[in-house]
Amino acid sequence: MNVPSSIKSFNRFREAIYAFRLPRILFSALELDLFNRMEARNWAIPQLAKRLRASQRGLGILCRNLASVGLLLKSRLGYQVAPFAKRYLQNTSQDFRGEYLTLMQRQWREWSQLTEVIRAGRPLDSQEPETSEYRRSFTWAMHHRSIQPSQDVAEQVALKSARSLLDLGGGAGTYALAFLKRNPMLHATIMDRPLALDVARAIAQQSSFWTRLTYQSGDFLKESIAGNYDVVWYSNVLHIYSPAENLKVFKKIKRLLRPGGRLLIQDTFLHDPKGLRPLETNLFAVSMLLYTDRGNTYSFQDVRAWLQRAGLTHFRVIQLKKGTGDWDGQLIEGRIPRSG
Ligand SMILES: C[S@@+](CC[C@H](N)C(=O)[O-])C[C@H]1O[C@@H](n2cnc3c(N)ncnc32)[C@H](O)[C@@H]1O
């Protein structure tokens, strides 16, 4: 993501602060449901203002801004939704990223409470149990987030000799399905909590790979994990947990892997000894502060140490093609020796 990597002048500081303007404009467009309500038509501002129950002045300035970043197209007839926005931001499109947009809007509001969370050291809503509606919506959001990266990752991870894969904390099963699509001999199991698996089942039924997919419902920290696997895929879960919890999970994973088996971890990793780069990884740690009790982001070295302590060897960083993967394109691999 495009965020300034260092601030060494007041100008840079100002730029960093005012970076809130475009996101704020985009959120207003979403809150007004502008992209959906514009459908496929060309709109003059007075008609659009009527339709959205907004002021002509406000909408005129909003649309000009949206057109200046390419989300709307401007002509002498007025404005229409640009092809990219039609594809991802209109709910009539197959590629609509609706639940992810909802999650982003919720995050905008919740990030405003960051100071309080830093003071208290407790996540938002730490006293309230999670609702089933939230879990469903979050699982769909993760699916919408991962649809494209999962295809790109599956293309680059060699699983030809693997026959069984566990997608641990697999949520909607987006990655499991992408691996099944690329590897016709592979069978996959998704382990997650029941509500996430409901979403996974609904998605899998739309695909032709569900016959090679099974589900394991439960909490992998508290309960035992069944089965033996050639590969365990652990994507975007590491950051939810503390070092001690991750070590505990790695030890469980070690027992699940067949000789020669591999643990593949996708996450956002710190690269440097001081833990300052990349900035995106540190920004993500703030999300973990807001939403989890003990989550954080970690370095390659942290993960290497936990893998070693869990008895996994052959630590390797797999570099993906630039611009692919969920983060900046690195996976961590640990193996179980062939001799057992
Ligand atoms: C951020 S989502 C990632 C989903 C998916 N792996 C991906 O990369 O798109 C984390 C998932 O891990 C699941 N999860 C976290 N802790 C878990 C636990 N202790 N037991 C079972 N599932 C867990 C959550 O329910 C959620 O579906």
Short mmCIF file of C-alpha atoms in Angstrom, two decimals, residues 31-311:
data_model
loop_
_atom_site.label_atom_id
_atom_site.label_comp_id
_atom_site.label_asym_id
_atom_site.label_seq_id
_atom_site.Cartn_x
_atom_site.Cartn_y
_atom_site.Cartn_z
CA GLU A 31 -22.30 5.93 2.76
CA LEU A 32 -24.44 7.68 0.12
CA ASP A 33 -24.57 4.37 -1.78
CA LEU A 34 -23.52 6.46 -4.75
CA PHE A 35 -22.04 3.76 -7.00
CA ASN A 36 -25.11 1.53 -6.74
CA ARG A 37 -27.60 4.29 -7.14
CA MET A 38 -25.91 5.67 -10.24
CA GLU A 39 -26.42 2.27 -11.94
CA ALA A 40 -25.23 2.38 -15.56
CA ARG A 41 -26.63 5.81 -16.43
CA ASN A 42 -25.15 9.21 -17.03
CA TRP A 43 -26.21 11.70 -14.37
CA ALA A 44 -26.42 15.46 -14.29
CA ILE A 45 -25.77 16.69 -10.76
CA PRO A 46 -29.29 18.09 -10.07
CA GLN A 47 -30.95 14.72 -10.89
CA LEU A 48 -28.36 12.75 -8.99
CA ALA A 49 -28.72 15.07 -5.99
CA LYS A 50 -32.44 14.39 -5.97
CA ARG A 51 -31.93 10.65 -6.19
CA LEU A 52 -29.40 10.58 -3.37
CA ARG A 53 -31.20 13.21 -1.27
CA ALA A 54 -28.04 15.28 -1.13
CA SER A 55 -27.24 18.89 -1.87
CA GLN A 56 -26.23 19.78 -5.42
CA ARG A 57 -23.20 21.66 -4.15
CA GLY A 58 -22.01 18.78 -1.99
CA LEU A 59 -22.56 16.18 -4.67
CA GLY A 60 -20.95 18.31 -7.36
CA ILE A 61 -17.74 18.55 -5.36
CA LEU A 62 -17.86 14.90 -4.33
CA CYS A 63 -18.33 13.70 -7.93
CA ARG A 64 -15.55 15.95 -9.21
CA ASN A 65 -13.21 14.33 -6.70
CA LEU A 66 -14.35 10.82 -7.54
CA ALA A 67 -13.83 11.58 -11.22
CA SER A 68 -10.38 12.97 -10.54
CA VAL A 69 -9.30 9.58 -9.12
CA GLY A 70 -11.01 7.70 -11.96
CA LEU A 71 -13.95 6.15 -10.09
CA LEU A 72 -16.43 8.24 -12.11
CA LEU A 73 -16.18 9.34 -15.72
CA LYS A 74 -17.05 12.96 -16.46
CA SER A 75 -18.50 14.13 -19.74
CA ARG A 76 -20.57 17.10 -20.87
CA LEU A 77 -23.66 15.03 -19.97
CA GLY A 78 -22.56 14.64 -16.38
CA TYR A 79 -21.06 11.67 -14.53
CA GLN A 80 -21.20 7.91 -14.87
CA VAL A 81 -19.56 5.09 -12.92
CA ALA A 82 -16.19 4.04 -14.38
CA PRO A 83 -15.65 0.37 -15.42
CA PHE A 84 -13.45 -0.51 -12.42
CA ALA A 85 -16.02 0.87 -9.97
CA LYS A 86 -18.85 -0.92 -11.81
CA ARG A 87 -17.02 -4.19 -11.42
CA TYR A 88 -16.09 -4.02 -7.73
CA LEU A 89 -18.37 -1.41 -6.16
CA GLN A 90 -21.77 -2.11 -7.71
CA ASN A 91 -23.87 -4.81 -6.09
CA THR A 92 -25.14 -6.11 -9.41
CA SER A 93 -21.65 -7.25 -10.40
CA GLN A 94 -20.38 -10.79 -9.78
CA ASP A 95 -17.14 -9.28 -8.49
CA PHE A 96 -18.83 -6.94 -6.00
CA ARG A 97 -16.71 -6.70 -2.85
CA GLY A 98 -19.66 -5.73 -0.65
CA GLU A 99 -18.78 -7.28 2.71
CA TYR A 100 -15.22 -6.03 2.43
CA LEU A 101 -16.54 -2.51 1.82
CA THR A 102 -18.76 -2.88 4.89
CA LEU A 103 -15.76 -4.00 6.94
CA MET A 104 -13.72 -1.01 5.76
CA GLN A 105 -16.50 1.37 6.74
CA ARG A 106 -16.74 -0.19 10.17
CA GLN A 107 -12.96 0.08 10.54
CA TRP A 108 -13.04 3.78 9.70
CA ARG A 109 -15.38 4.39 12.62
CA GLU A 110 -13.51 2.06 14.96
CA TRP A 111 -10.05 3.44 14.20
CA SER A 112 -11.33 6.79 15.56
CA GLN A 113 -11.31 5.15 18.99
CA LEU A 114 -7.63 4.30 18.81
CA THR A 115 -6.49 6.71 21.53
CA GLU A 116 -8.91 5.16 24.01
CA VAL A 117 -7.74 1.68 23.08
CA ILE A 118 -4.11 2.67 23.57
CA ARG A 119 -4.95 4.15 26.96
CA ALA A 120 -6.93 1.13 28.09
CA GLY A 121 -4.76 -1.56 26.48
CA ARG A 122 -7.90 -3.51 25.74
CA PRO A 123 -9.49 -4.05 22.34
CA LEU A 124 -12.78 -2.48 21.31
CA ASP A 125 -15.86 -4.29 22.57
CA SER A 126 -13.70 -6.48 24.79
CA GLN A 127 -16.67 -6.92 27.14
CA GLU A 128 -19.19 -7.80 24.44
CA PRO A 129 -19.47 -11.26 22.90
CA GLU A 130 -19.08 -11.32 19.14
CA THR A 131 -22.40 -11.55 17.28
CA SER A 132 -23.01 -14.25 14.71
CA GLU A 133 -23.89 -11.53 12.19
CA TYR A 134 -20.46 -9.98 12.68
CA ARG A 135 -18.65 -13.32 12.21
CA ARG A 136 -20.56 -14.10 9.02
CA SER A 137 -19.97 -10.67 7.58
CA PHE A 138 -16.27 -10.76 8.54
CA THR A 139 -15.81 -14.18 6.92
CA TRP A 140 -17.39 -12.94 3.69
CA ALA A 141 -15.21 -9.83 3.88
CA MET A 142 -12.08 -11.99 4.13
CA HIS A 143 -13.31 -13.94 1.11
CA HIS A 144 -13.83 -10.76 -0.88
CA ARG A 145 -10.36 -9.63 0.17
CA SER A 146 -8.64 -12.88 -0.81
CA ILE A 147 -10.36 -13.93 -4.05
CA GLN A 148 -7.68 -12.52 -6.34
CA PRO A 149 -4.57 -13.06 -4.16
CA SER A 150 -5.58 -16.67 -3.49
CA GLN A 151 -5.49 -17.42 -7.23
CA ASP A 152 -2.13 -15.68 -7.61
CA VAL A 153 -0.64 -17.49 -4.61
CA ALA A 154 -1.97 -20.92 -5.63
CA GLU A 155 -0.33 -20.46 -9.02
CA GLN A 156 3.07 -19.96 -7.39
CA VAL A 157 3.07 -22.51 -4.59
CA ALA A 158 4.17 -25.92 -5.82
CA LEU A 159 1.87 -28.58 -4.31
CA LYS A 160 2.10 -31.20 -7.06
CA SER A 161 3.24 -34.02 -4.79
CA ALA A 162 0.88 -33.09 -1.93
CA ARG A 163 -2.33 -35.06 -1.52
CA SER A 164 -3.75 -33.48 1.62
CA LEU A 165 -3.86 -29.91 2.86
CA LEU A 166 -5.26 -28.42 6.05
CA ASP A 167 -6.36 -24.79 5.75
CA LEU A 168 -6.08 -23.89 9.44
CA GLY A 169 -8.21 -20.87 10.33
CA GLY A 170 -9.29 -21.13 6.70
CA GLY A 171 -12.41 -18.97 7.16
CA ALA A 172 -14.38 -18.93 3.92
CA GLY A 173 -11.98 -21.48 2.43
CA THR A 174 -10.89 -19.07 -0.29
CA TYR A 175 -7.33 -20.41 -0.28
CA ALA A 176 -8.34 -24.06 0.06
CA LEU A 177 -10.50 -23.72 -3.05
CA ALA A 178 -7.74 -21.95 -4.97
CA PHE A 179 -5.29 -24.77 -4.12
CA LEU A 180 -7.85 -27.43 -5.11
CA LYS A 181 -8.41 -25.69 -8.43
CA ARG A 182 -4.69 -25.77 -9.28
CA ASN A 183 -3.98 -29.26 -7.94
CA PRO A 184 -6.41 -31.94 -9.15
CA MET A 185 -4.95 -34.67 -6.88
CA LEU A 186 -5.24 -32.59 -3.71
CA HIS A 187 -7.84 -32.96 -0.96
CA ALA A 188 -8.32 -30.13 1.52
CA THR A 189 -9.82 -29.66 4.97
CA ILE A 190 -10.82 -26.29 6.33
CA MET A 191 -10.70 -25.90 10.09
CA ASP A 192 -12.48 -22.94 11.61
CA ARG A 193 -15.30 -22.07 13.92
CA PRO A 194 -18.85 -23.17 12.96
CA LEU A 195 -20.12 -19.81 11.67
CA ALA A 196 -17.10 -19.35 9.41
CA LEU A 197 -17.59 -22.87 8.08
CA ASP A 198 -21.23 -22.07 7.19
CA VAL A 199 -19.88 -19.40 4.85
CA ALA A 200 -17.20 -21.76 3.54
CA ARG A 201 -19.84 -24.39 2.68
CA ALA A 202 -22.00 -21.85 0.88
CA ILE A 203 -19.03 -20.72 -1.22
CA ALA A 204 -17.75 -24.23 -1.92
CA GLN A 205 -21.16 -25.33 -3.17
CA GLN A 206 -20.86 -22.79 -5.98
CA SER A 207 -17.58 -24.38 -7.09
CA SER A 208 -16.87 -27.75 -8.67
CA PHE A 209 -14.21 -28.63 -6.08
CA TRP A 210 -16.42 -29.25 -3.06
CA THR A 211 -16.11 -33.03 -3.51
CA ARG A 212 -12.44 -32.77 -2.49
CA LEU A 213 -13.16 -30.53 0.48
CA THR A 214 -13.98 -31.47 4.07
CA TYR A 215 -14.52 -29.40 7.17
CA GLN A 216 -13.35 -29.57 10.75
CA SER A 217 -15.27 -27.41 13.16
CA GLY A 218 -13.63 -26.19 16.35
CA ASP A 219 -11.21 -23.93 18.14
CA PHE A 220 -7.72 -25.07 17.18
CA LEU A 221 -6.14 -23.47 20.23
CA LYS A 222 -8.40 -25.17 22.75
CA GLU A 223 -9.30 -28.41 20.97
CA SER A 224 -7.28 -31.10 19.30
CA ILE A 225 -6.92 -31.05 15.54
CA ALA A 226 -7.59 -34.33 13.75
CA GLY A 227 -5.85 -35.80 10.74
CA ASN A 228 -2.50 -36.13 9.00
CA TYR A 229 -1.51 -33.78 6.25
CA ASP A 230 1.17 -33.14 3.65
CA VAL A 231 0.65 -29.39 3.96
CA VAL A 232 -0.77 -27.05 6.57
CA TRP A 233 -1.68 -23.63 5.21
CA TYR A 234 -1.84 -20.97 7.95
CA SER A 235 -2.89 -17.72 6.36
CA ASN A 236 -3.61 -14.46 8.15
CA VAL A 237 -3.99 -16.09 11.53
CA LEU A 238 -0.50 -15.73 13.05
CA HIS A 239 -1.09 -12.03 13.77
CA ILE A 240 -4.18 -12.76 15.87
CA TYR A 241 -2.14 -14.50 18.55
CA SER A 242 0.68 -13.96 21.05
CA PRO A 243 4.12 -15.57 20.60
CA ALA A 244 3.23 -18.26 23.18
CA GLU A 245 -0.03 -19.08 21.42
CA ASN A 246 1.68 -19.27 18.03
CA LEU A 247 4.27 -21.62 19.45
CA LYS A 248 1.48 -23.79 20.86
CA VAL A 249 -0.22 -23.88 17.43
CA PHE A 250 3.07 -24.76 15.68
CA LYS A 251 3.59 -27.66 18.08
CA LYS A 252 0.11 -28.95 17.22
CA ILE A 253 0.80 -28.51 13.53
CA LYS A 254 4.02 -30.49 13.84
CA ARG A 255 2.05 -33.47 15.11
CA LEU A 256 -0.35 -33.22 12.15
CA LEU A 257 2.30 -33.21 9.44
CA ARG A 258 3.44 -36.37 7.70
CA PRO A 259 7.20 -36.93 7.29
CA GLY A 260 8.41 -34.41 4.72
CA GLY A 261 5.27 -32.32 5.33
CA ARG A 262 5.24 -28.55 5.09
CA LEU A 263 3.78 -25.70 7.09
CA LEU A 264 3.20 -22.63 4.90
CA ILE A 265 2.52 -19.34 6.65
CA GLN A 266 1.12 -16.28 4.97
CA ASP A 267 1.14 -13.06 6.93
CA THR A 268 2.68 -9.63 7.03
CA PHE A 269 6.23 -9.86 8.41
CA LEU A 270 8.70 -7.34 9.77
CA HIS A 271 11.94 -7.45 7.82
CA ASP A 272 14.53 -5.52 9.79
CA PRO A 273 16.21 -6.08 13.17
CA LYS A 274 14.62 -2.99 14.71
CA GLY A 275 11.14 -4.07 13.67
CA LEU A 276 10.38 -0.83 11.83
CA ARG A 277 9.91 -2.05 8.26
CA PRO A 278 7.72 -2.38 6.36
CA LEU A 279 5.46 0.33 7.73
CA GLU A 280 2.38 -1.59 6.47
CA THR A 281 3.24 -4.40 8.90
CA ASN A 282 3.38 -1.95 11.78
CA LEU A 283 0.13 -0.32 10.69
CA PHE A 284 -1.47 -3.74 10.74
CA ALA A 285 -0.30 -4.28 14.32
CA VAL A 286 -2.58 -1.36 15.20
CA SER A 287 -5.54 -3.32 13.84
CA MET A 288 -4.55 -6.16 16.11
CA LEU A 289 -4.46 -3.75 19.04
CA LEU A 290 -7.98 -2.58 18.19
CA TYR A 291 -9.50 -5.99 17.60
CA THR A 292 -7.60 -8.66 19.51
CA ASP A 293 -6.44 -9.29 23.07
CA ARG A 294 -2.92 -10.40 22.28
CA GLY A 295 -2.35 -10.11 18.52
CA ASN A 296 0.59 -8.33 16.93
CA THR A 297 2.80 -8.48 13.88
CA TYR A 298 6.06 -10.39 13.94
CA SER A 299 9.42 -10.64 12.21
CA PHE A 300 10.82 -13.47 10.09
CA GLN A 301 13.20 -14.13 12.99
CA ASP A 302 10.36 -14.46 15.50
CA VAL A 303 8.61 -17.02 13.32
CA ARG A 304 11.85 -18.87 12.63
CA ALA A 305 12.48 -19.21 16.39
CA TRP A 306 8.97 -20.58 17.04
CA LEU A 307 9.28 -23.04 14.17
CA GLN A 308 12.60 -24.30 15.53
CA ARG A 309 11.21 -24.66 19.04
CA ALA A 310 8.24 -26.57 17.65
CA GLY A 311 10.60 -28.98 15.87
#
